[in-house]
PDB file of C-alpha atoms in Angstrom:
ATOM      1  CA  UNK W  15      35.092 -21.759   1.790  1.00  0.00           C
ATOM      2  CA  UNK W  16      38.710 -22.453   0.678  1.00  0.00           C
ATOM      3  CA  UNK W  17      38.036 -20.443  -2.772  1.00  0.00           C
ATOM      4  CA  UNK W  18      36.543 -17.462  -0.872  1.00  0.00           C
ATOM      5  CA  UNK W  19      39.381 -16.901   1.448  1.00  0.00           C
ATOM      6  CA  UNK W  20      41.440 -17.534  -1.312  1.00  0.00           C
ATOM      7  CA  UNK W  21      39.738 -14.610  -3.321  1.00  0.00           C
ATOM      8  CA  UNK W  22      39.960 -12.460  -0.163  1.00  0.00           C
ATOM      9  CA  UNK W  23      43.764 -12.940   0.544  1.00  0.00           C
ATOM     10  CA  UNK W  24      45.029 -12.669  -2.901  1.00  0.00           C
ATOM     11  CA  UNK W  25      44.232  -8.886  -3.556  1.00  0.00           C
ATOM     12  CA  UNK W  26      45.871  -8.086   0.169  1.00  0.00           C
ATOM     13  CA  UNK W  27      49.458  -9.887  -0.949  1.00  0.00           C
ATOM     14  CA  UNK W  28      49.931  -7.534  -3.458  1.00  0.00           C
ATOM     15  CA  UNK W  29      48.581  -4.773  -2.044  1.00  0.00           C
ATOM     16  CA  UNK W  30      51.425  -2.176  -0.447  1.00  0.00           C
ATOM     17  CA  UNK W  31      51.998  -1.887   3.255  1.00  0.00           C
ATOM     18  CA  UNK W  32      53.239   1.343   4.665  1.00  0.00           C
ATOM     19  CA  UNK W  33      56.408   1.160   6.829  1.00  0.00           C
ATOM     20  CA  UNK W  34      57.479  -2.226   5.165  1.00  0.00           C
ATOM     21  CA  UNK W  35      60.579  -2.306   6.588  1.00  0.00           C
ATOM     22  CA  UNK W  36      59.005  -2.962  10.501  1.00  0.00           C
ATOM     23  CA  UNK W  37      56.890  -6.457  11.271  1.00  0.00           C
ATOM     24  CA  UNK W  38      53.484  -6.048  11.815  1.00  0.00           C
ATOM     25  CA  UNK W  39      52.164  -6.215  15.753  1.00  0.00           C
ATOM     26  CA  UNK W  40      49.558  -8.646  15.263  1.00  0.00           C
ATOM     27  CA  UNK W  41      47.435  -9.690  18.425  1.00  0.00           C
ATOM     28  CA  UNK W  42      46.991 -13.265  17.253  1.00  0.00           C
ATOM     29  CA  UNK W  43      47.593 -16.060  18.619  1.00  0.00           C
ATOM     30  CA  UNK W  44      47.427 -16.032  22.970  1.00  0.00           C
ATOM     31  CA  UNK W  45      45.283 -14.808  25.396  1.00  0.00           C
ATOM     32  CA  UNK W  46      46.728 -11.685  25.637  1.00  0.00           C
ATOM     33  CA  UNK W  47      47.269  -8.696  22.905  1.00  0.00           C
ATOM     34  CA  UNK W  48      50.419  -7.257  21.939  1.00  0.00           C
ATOM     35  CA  UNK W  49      52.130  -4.030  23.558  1.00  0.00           C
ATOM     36  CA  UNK W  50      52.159  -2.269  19.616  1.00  0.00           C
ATOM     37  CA  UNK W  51      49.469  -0.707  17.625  1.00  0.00           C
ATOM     38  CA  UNK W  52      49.402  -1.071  13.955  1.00  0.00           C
ATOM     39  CA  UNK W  53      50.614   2.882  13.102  1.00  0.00           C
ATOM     40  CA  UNK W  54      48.506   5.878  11.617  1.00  0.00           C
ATOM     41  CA  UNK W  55      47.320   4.830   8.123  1.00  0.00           C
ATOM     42  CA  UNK W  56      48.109   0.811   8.326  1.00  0.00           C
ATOM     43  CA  UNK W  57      45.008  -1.910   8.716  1.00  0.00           C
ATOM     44  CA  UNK W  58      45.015  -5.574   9.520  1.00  0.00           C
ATOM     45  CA  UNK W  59      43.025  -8.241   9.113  1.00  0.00           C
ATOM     46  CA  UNK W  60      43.055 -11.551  11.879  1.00  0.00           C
ATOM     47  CA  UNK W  61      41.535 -14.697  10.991  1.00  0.00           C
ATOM     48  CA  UNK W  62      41.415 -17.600  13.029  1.00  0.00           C
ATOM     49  CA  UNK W  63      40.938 -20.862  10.403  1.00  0.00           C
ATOM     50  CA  UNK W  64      38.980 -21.976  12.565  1.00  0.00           C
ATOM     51  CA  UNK W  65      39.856 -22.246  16.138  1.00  0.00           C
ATOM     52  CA  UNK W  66      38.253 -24.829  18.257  1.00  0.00           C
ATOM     53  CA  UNK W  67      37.798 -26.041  21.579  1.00  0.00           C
ATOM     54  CA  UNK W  68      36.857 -29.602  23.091  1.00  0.00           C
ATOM     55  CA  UNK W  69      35.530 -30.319  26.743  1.00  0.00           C
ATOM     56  CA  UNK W  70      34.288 -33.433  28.152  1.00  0.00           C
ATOM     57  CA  UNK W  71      32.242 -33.083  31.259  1.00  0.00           C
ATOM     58  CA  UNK W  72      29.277 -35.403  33.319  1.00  0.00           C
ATOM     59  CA  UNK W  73      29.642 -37.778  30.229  1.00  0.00           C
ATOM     60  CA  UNK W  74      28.942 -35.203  27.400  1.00  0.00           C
ATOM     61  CA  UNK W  75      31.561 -34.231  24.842  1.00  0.00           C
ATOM     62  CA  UNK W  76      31.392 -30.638  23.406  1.00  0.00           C
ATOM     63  CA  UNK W  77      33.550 -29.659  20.453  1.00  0.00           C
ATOM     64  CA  UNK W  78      32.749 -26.064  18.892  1.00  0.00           C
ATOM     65  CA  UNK W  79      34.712 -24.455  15.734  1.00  0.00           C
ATOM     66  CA  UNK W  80      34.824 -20.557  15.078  1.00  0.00           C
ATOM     67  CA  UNK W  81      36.202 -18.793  12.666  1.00  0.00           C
ATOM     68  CA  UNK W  82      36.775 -15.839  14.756  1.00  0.00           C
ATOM     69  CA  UNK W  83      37.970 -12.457  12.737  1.00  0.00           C
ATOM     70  CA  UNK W  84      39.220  -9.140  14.114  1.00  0.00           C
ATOM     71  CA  UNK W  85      39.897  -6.181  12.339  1.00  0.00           C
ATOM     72  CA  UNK W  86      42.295  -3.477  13.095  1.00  0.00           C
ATOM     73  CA  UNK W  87      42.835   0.375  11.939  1.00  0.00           C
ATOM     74  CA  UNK W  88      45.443   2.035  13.187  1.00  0.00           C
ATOM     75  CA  UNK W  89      44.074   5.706  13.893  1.00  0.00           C
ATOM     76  CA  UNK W  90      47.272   6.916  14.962  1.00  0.00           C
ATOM     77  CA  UNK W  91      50.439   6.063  15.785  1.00  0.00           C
ATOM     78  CA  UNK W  92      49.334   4.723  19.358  1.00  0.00           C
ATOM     79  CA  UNK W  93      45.849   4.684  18.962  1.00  0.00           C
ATOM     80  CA  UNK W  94      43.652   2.237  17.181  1.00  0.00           C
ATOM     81  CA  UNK W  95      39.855   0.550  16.736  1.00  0.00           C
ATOM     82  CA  UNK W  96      39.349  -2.790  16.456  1.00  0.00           C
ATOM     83  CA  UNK W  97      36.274  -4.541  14.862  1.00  0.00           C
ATOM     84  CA  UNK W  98      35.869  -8.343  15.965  1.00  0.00           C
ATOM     85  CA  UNK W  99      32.980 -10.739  15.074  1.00  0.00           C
ATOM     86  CA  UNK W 100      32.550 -14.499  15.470  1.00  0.00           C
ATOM     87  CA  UNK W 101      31.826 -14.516  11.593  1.00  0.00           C
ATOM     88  CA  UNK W 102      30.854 -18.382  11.751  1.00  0.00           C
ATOM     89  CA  UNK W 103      30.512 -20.590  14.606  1.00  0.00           C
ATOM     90  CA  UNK W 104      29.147 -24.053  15.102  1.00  0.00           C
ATOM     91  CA  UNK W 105      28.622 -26.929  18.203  1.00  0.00           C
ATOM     92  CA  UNK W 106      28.402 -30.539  18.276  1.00  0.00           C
ATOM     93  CA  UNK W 107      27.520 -31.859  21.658  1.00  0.00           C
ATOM     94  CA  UNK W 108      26.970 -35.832  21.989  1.00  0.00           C
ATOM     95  CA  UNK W 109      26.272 -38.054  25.365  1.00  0.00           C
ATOM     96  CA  UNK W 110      24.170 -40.207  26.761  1.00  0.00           C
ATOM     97  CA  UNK W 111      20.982 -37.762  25.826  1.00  0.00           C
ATOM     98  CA  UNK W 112      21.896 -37.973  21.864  1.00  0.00           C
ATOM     99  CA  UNK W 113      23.699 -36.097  19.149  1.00  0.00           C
ATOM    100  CA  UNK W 114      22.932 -31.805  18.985  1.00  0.00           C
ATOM    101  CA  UNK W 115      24.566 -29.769  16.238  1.00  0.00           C
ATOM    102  CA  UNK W 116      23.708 -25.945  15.966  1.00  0.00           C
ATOM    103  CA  UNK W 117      25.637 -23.864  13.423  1.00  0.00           C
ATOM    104  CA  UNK W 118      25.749 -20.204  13.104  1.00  0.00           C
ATOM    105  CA  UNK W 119      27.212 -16.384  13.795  1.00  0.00           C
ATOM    106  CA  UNK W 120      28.245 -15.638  16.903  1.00  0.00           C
ATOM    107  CA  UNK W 121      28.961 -11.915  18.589  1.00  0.00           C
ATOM    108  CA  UNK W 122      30.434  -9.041  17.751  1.00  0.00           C
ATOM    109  CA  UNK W 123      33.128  -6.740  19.243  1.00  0.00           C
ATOM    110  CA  UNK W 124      34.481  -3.094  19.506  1.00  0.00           C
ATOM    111  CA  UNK W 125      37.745  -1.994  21.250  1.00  0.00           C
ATOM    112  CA  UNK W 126      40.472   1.082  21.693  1.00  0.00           C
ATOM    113  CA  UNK W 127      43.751   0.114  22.026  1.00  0.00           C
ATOM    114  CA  UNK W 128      46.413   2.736  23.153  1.00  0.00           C
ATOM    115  CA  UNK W 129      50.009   2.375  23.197  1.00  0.00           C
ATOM    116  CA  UNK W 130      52.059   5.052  24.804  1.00  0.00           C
ATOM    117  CA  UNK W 131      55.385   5.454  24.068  1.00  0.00           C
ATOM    118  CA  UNK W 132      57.485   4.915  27.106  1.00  0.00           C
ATOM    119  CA  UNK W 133      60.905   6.075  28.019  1.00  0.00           C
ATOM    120  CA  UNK W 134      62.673   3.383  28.577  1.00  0.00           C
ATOM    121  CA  UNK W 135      63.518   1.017  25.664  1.00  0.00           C
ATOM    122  CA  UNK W 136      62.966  -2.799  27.082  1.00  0.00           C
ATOM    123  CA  UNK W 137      59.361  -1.771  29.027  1.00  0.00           C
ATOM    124  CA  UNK W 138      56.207  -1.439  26.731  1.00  0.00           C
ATOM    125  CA  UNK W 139      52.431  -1.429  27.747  1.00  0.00           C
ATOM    126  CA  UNK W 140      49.081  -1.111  25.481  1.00  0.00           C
ATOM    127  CA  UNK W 141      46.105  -0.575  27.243  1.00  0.00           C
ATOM    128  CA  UNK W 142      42.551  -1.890  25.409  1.00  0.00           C
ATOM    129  CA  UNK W 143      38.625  -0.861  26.338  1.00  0.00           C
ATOM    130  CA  UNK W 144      36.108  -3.171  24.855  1.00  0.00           C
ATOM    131  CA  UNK W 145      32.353  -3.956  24.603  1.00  0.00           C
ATOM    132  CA  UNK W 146      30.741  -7.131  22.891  1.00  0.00           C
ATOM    133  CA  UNK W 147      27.865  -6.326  20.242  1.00  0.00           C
ATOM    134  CA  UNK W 148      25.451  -9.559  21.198  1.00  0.00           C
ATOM    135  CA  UNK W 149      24.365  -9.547  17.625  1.00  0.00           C
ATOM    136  CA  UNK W 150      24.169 -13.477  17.417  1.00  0.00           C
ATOM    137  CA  UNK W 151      21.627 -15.735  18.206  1.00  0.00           C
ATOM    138  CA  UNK W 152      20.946 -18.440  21.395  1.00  0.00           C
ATOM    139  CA  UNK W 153      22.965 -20.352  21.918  1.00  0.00           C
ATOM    140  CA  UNK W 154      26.301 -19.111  19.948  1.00  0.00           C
ATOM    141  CA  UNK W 155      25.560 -15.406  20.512  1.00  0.00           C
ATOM    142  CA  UNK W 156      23.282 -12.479  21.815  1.00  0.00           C
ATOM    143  CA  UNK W 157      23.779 -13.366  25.606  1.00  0.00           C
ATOM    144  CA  UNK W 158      24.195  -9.625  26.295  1.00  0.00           C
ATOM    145  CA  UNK W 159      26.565  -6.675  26.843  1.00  0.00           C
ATOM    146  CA  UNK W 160      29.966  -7.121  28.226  1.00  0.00           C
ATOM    147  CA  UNK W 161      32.569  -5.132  28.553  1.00  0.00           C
ATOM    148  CA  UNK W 162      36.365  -5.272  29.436  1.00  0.00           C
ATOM    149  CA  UNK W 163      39.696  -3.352  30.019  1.00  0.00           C
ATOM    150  CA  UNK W 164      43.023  -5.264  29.621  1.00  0.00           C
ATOM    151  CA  UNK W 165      46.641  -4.212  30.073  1.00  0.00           C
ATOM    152  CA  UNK W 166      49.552  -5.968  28.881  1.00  0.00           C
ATOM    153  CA  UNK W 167      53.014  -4.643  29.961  1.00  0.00           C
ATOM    154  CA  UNK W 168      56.441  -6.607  28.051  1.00  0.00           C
ATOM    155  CA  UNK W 169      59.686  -6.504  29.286  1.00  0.00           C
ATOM    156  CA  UNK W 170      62.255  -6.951  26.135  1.00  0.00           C
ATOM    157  CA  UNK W 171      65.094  -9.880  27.512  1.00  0.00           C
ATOM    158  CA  UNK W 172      68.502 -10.449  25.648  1.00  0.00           C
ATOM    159  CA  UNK W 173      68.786 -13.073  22.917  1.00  0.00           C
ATOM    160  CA  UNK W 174      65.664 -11.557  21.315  1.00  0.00           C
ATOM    161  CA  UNK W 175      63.155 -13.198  24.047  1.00  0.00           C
ATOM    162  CA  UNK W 176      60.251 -11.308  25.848  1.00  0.00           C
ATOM    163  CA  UNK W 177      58.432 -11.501  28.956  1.00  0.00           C
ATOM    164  CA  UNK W 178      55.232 -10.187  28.948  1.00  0.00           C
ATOM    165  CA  UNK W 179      51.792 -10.000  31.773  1.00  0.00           C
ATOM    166  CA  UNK W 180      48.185  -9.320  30.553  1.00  0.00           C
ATOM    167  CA  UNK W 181      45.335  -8.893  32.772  1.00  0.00           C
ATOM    168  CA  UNK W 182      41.724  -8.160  32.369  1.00  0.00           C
ATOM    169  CA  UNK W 183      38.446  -7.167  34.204  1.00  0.00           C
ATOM    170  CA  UNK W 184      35.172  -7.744  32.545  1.00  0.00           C
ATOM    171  CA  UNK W 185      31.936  -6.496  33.753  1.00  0.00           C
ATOM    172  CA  UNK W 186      28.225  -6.620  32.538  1.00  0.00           C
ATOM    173  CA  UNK W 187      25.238  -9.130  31.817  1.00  0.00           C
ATOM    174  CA  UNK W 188      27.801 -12.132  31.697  1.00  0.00           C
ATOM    175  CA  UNK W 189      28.783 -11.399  35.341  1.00  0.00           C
ATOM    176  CA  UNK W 190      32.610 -10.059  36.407  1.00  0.00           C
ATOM    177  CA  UNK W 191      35.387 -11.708  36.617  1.00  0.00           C
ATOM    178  CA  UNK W 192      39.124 -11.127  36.128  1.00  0.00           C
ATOM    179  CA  UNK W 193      41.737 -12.809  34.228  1.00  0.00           C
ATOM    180  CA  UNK W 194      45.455 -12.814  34.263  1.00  0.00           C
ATOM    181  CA  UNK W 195      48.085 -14.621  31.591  1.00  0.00           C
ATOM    182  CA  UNK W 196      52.144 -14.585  32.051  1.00  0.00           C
ATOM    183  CA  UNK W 197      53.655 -15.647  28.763  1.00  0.00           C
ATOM    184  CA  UNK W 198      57.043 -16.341  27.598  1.00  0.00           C
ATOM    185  CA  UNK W 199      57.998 -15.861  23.771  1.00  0.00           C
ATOM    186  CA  UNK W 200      61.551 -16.039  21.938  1.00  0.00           C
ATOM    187  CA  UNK W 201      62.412 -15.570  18.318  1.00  0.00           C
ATOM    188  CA  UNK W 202      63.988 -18.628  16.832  1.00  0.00           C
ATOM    189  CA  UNK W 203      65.184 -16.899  13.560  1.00  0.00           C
ATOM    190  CA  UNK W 204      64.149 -13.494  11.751  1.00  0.00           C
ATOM    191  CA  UNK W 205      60.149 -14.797  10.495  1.00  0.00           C
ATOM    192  CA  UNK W 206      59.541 -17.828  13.287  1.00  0.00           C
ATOM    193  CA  UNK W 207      58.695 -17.557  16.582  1.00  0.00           C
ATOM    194  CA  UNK W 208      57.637 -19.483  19.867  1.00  0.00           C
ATOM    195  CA  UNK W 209      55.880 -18.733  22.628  1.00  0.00           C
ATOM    196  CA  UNK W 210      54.451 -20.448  26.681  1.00  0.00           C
ATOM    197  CA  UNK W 211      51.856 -19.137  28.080  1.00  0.00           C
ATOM    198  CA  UNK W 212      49.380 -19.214  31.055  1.00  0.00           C
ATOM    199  CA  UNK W 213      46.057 -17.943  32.009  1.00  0.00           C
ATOM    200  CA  UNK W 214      44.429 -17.628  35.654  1.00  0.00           C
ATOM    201  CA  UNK W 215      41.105 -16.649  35.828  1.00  0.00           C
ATOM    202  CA  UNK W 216      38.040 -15.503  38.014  1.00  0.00           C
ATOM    203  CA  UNK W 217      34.638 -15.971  38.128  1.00  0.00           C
ATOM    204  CA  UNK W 218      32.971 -15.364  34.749  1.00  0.00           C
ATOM    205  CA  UNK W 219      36.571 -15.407  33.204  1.00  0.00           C
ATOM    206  CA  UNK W 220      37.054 -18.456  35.047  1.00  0.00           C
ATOM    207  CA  UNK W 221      40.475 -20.312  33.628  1.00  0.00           C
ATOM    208  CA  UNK W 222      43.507 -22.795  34.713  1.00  0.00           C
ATOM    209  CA  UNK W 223      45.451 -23.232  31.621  1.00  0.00           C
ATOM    210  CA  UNK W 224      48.606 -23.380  30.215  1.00  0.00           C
ATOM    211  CA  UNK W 225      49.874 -23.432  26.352  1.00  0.00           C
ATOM    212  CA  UNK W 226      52.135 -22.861  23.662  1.00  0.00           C
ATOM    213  CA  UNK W 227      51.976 -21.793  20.077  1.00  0.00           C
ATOM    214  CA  UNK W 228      54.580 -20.569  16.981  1.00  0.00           C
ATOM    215  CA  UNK W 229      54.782 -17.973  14.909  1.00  0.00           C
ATOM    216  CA  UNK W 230      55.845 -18.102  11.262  1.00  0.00           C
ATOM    217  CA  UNK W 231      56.116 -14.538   9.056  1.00  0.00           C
ATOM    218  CA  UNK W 232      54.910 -16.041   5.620  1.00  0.00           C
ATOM    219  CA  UNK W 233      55.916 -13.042   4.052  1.00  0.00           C
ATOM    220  CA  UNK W 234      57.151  -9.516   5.323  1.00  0.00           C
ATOM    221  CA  UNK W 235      52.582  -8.599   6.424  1.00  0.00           C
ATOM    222  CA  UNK W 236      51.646 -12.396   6.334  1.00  0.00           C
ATOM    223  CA  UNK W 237      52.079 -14.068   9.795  1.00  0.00           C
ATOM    224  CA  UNK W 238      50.547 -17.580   9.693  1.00  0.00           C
ATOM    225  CA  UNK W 239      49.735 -19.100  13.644  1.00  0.00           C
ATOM    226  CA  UNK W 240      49.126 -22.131  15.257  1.00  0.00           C
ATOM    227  CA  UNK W 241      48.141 -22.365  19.443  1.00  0.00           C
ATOM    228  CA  UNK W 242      46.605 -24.441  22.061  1.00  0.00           C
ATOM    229  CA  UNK W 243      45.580 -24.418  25.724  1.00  0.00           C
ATOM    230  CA  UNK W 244      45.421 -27.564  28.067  1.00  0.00           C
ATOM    231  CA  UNK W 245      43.105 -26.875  30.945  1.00  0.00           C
ATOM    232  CA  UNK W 246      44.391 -28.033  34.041  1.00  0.00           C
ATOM    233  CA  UNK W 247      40.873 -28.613  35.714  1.00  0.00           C
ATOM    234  CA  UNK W 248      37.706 -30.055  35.864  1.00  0.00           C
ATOM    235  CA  UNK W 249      35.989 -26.498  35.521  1.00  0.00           C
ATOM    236  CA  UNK W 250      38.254 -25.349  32.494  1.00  0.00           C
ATOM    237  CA  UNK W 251      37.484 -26.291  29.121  1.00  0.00           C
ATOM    238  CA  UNK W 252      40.006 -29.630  28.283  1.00  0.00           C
ATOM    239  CA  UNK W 253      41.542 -28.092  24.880  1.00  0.00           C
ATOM    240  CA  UNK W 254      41.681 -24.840  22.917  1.00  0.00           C
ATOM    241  CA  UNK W 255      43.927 -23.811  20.063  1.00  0.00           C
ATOM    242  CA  UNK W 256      43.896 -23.109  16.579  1.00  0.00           C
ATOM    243  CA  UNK W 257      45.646 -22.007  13.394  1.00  0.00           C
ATOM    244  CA  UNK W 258      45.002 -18.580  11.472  1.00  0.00           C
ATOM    245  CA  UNK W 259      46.241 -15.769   9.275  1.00  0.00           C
ATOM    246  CA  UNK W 260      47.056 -12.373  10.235  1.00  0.00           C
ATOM    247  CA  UNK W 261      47.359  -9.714   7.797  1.00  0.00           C
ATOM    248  CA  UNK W 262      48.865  -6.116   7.749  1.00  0.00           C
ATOM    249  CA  UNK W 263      48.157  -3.462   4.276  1.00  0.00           C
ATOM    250  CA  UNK W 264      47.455  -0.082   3.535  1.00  0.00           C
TER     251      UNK W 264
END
């Protein structure tokens, strides 16, 4: 595993980016995405290495892992598709029944993501249509067609921090549900960053969470991440987070 993804970054380090003199707008880490597409011509690549959650609940532990990757063209300079697929996922779930441990791929994904330009200089807002390609297999995938449309609108604050509020509906054979996420992010220096963030959720979005998670540009297209969520309920899975590797070339 470690010598594949090391075979798969190298040739993307040295590869050229076009406008290398602006940071990428990744959408990794948070719940949310980010209020910037990518720009006509430029293509990114979002890992997650792995991310995991753990949940506890009528005396059965369930940890999963997935190594969750999204990728990004920009199609214009506001417009772009995104590709996303659980690429490996696996369960362990032990209790007073025994020990289960099911390993495999998970869904797929497809999504627009539009960014107008606005007129005003501190608002920005990126709206994204998805659908979920149920691809997978019981019980890590093929559950069915969903689909969702998210906003997120930012509000640049002085002292190079940013408020920002996404929200989300999702509809289809999953059931509805909405789900909303304030966050709170500041830049610590030029290449690291911070962020808080919550989410609030409905139905089959259901969430009461809160979290944090930093920010590090590796290298002028090489952000490295690491996140988590505390759930704040009995209903909400106890802990998510992660680290991954988000990469912008040409």
């Amino acid at each position: 595993m470690k010598t594949l993804l090391a075979l798969l970054v190298l040739p993307l380090l040295v590869a050229p980016r076009a406008h290398a003199d602006e940071v990428p707008a990744f959408d990794r880490p948070g719940i949310g995405f980010s209020t910037r597409t990518l720009g006509k011509g430029v293509f990114a690549w979002e890992q997650g290495l792995p991310d995991a959650s753990r949940d506890r609940s009528a005396g059965t532990t369930t940890t999963t892992w997935a190594a969750a990757t999204l990728l990004r063209a920009g199609l214009s300079d506001t417009l772009e598709l995104q590709l996303g697929a659980d690429s490996w996922d696996q369960s362990r779930r032990h209790g007073s029944g025994g020990r289960v441990r099911e390993s495999g791929g998970g869904d797929g994904s497809v999504a627009l993501k539009w960014a107008p330009a606005l007129s005003g200089e501190r608002l920005s807002l990126a709206l994204k249509a998805g659908a979920t390609l149920p691809w997978g297999q019981a019980p890590l995938g093929g559950a069915g067609h969903d689909y969702d449309l998210g906003v997120t609108l930012a509000w640049a604050m002085p002292r190079d921090a940013s408020l920002a509020l996404y929200a989300d509906r999702q509809w289809g054979e999953d059931g509805r549900g909405w789900l909303l996420s304030p966050s709170y992010g500041v830049a610590l220096r030029e290449d690291l960053g911070v962020y808080v963030e919550a989410g609030y959720g409905t139905d089959a979005q259901y969430m009461r969470a809160a979290g944090a998670g930093v920010t590090w540009m590796a290298t002028p297209r090489l952000q490295l991440d690491v996140s988590f969520l505390r759930g704040l309920d009995a209903r909400t899975t106890d802990w998510q987070g992660g680290v991954g590797l988000s990469l912008a070339f040409d």
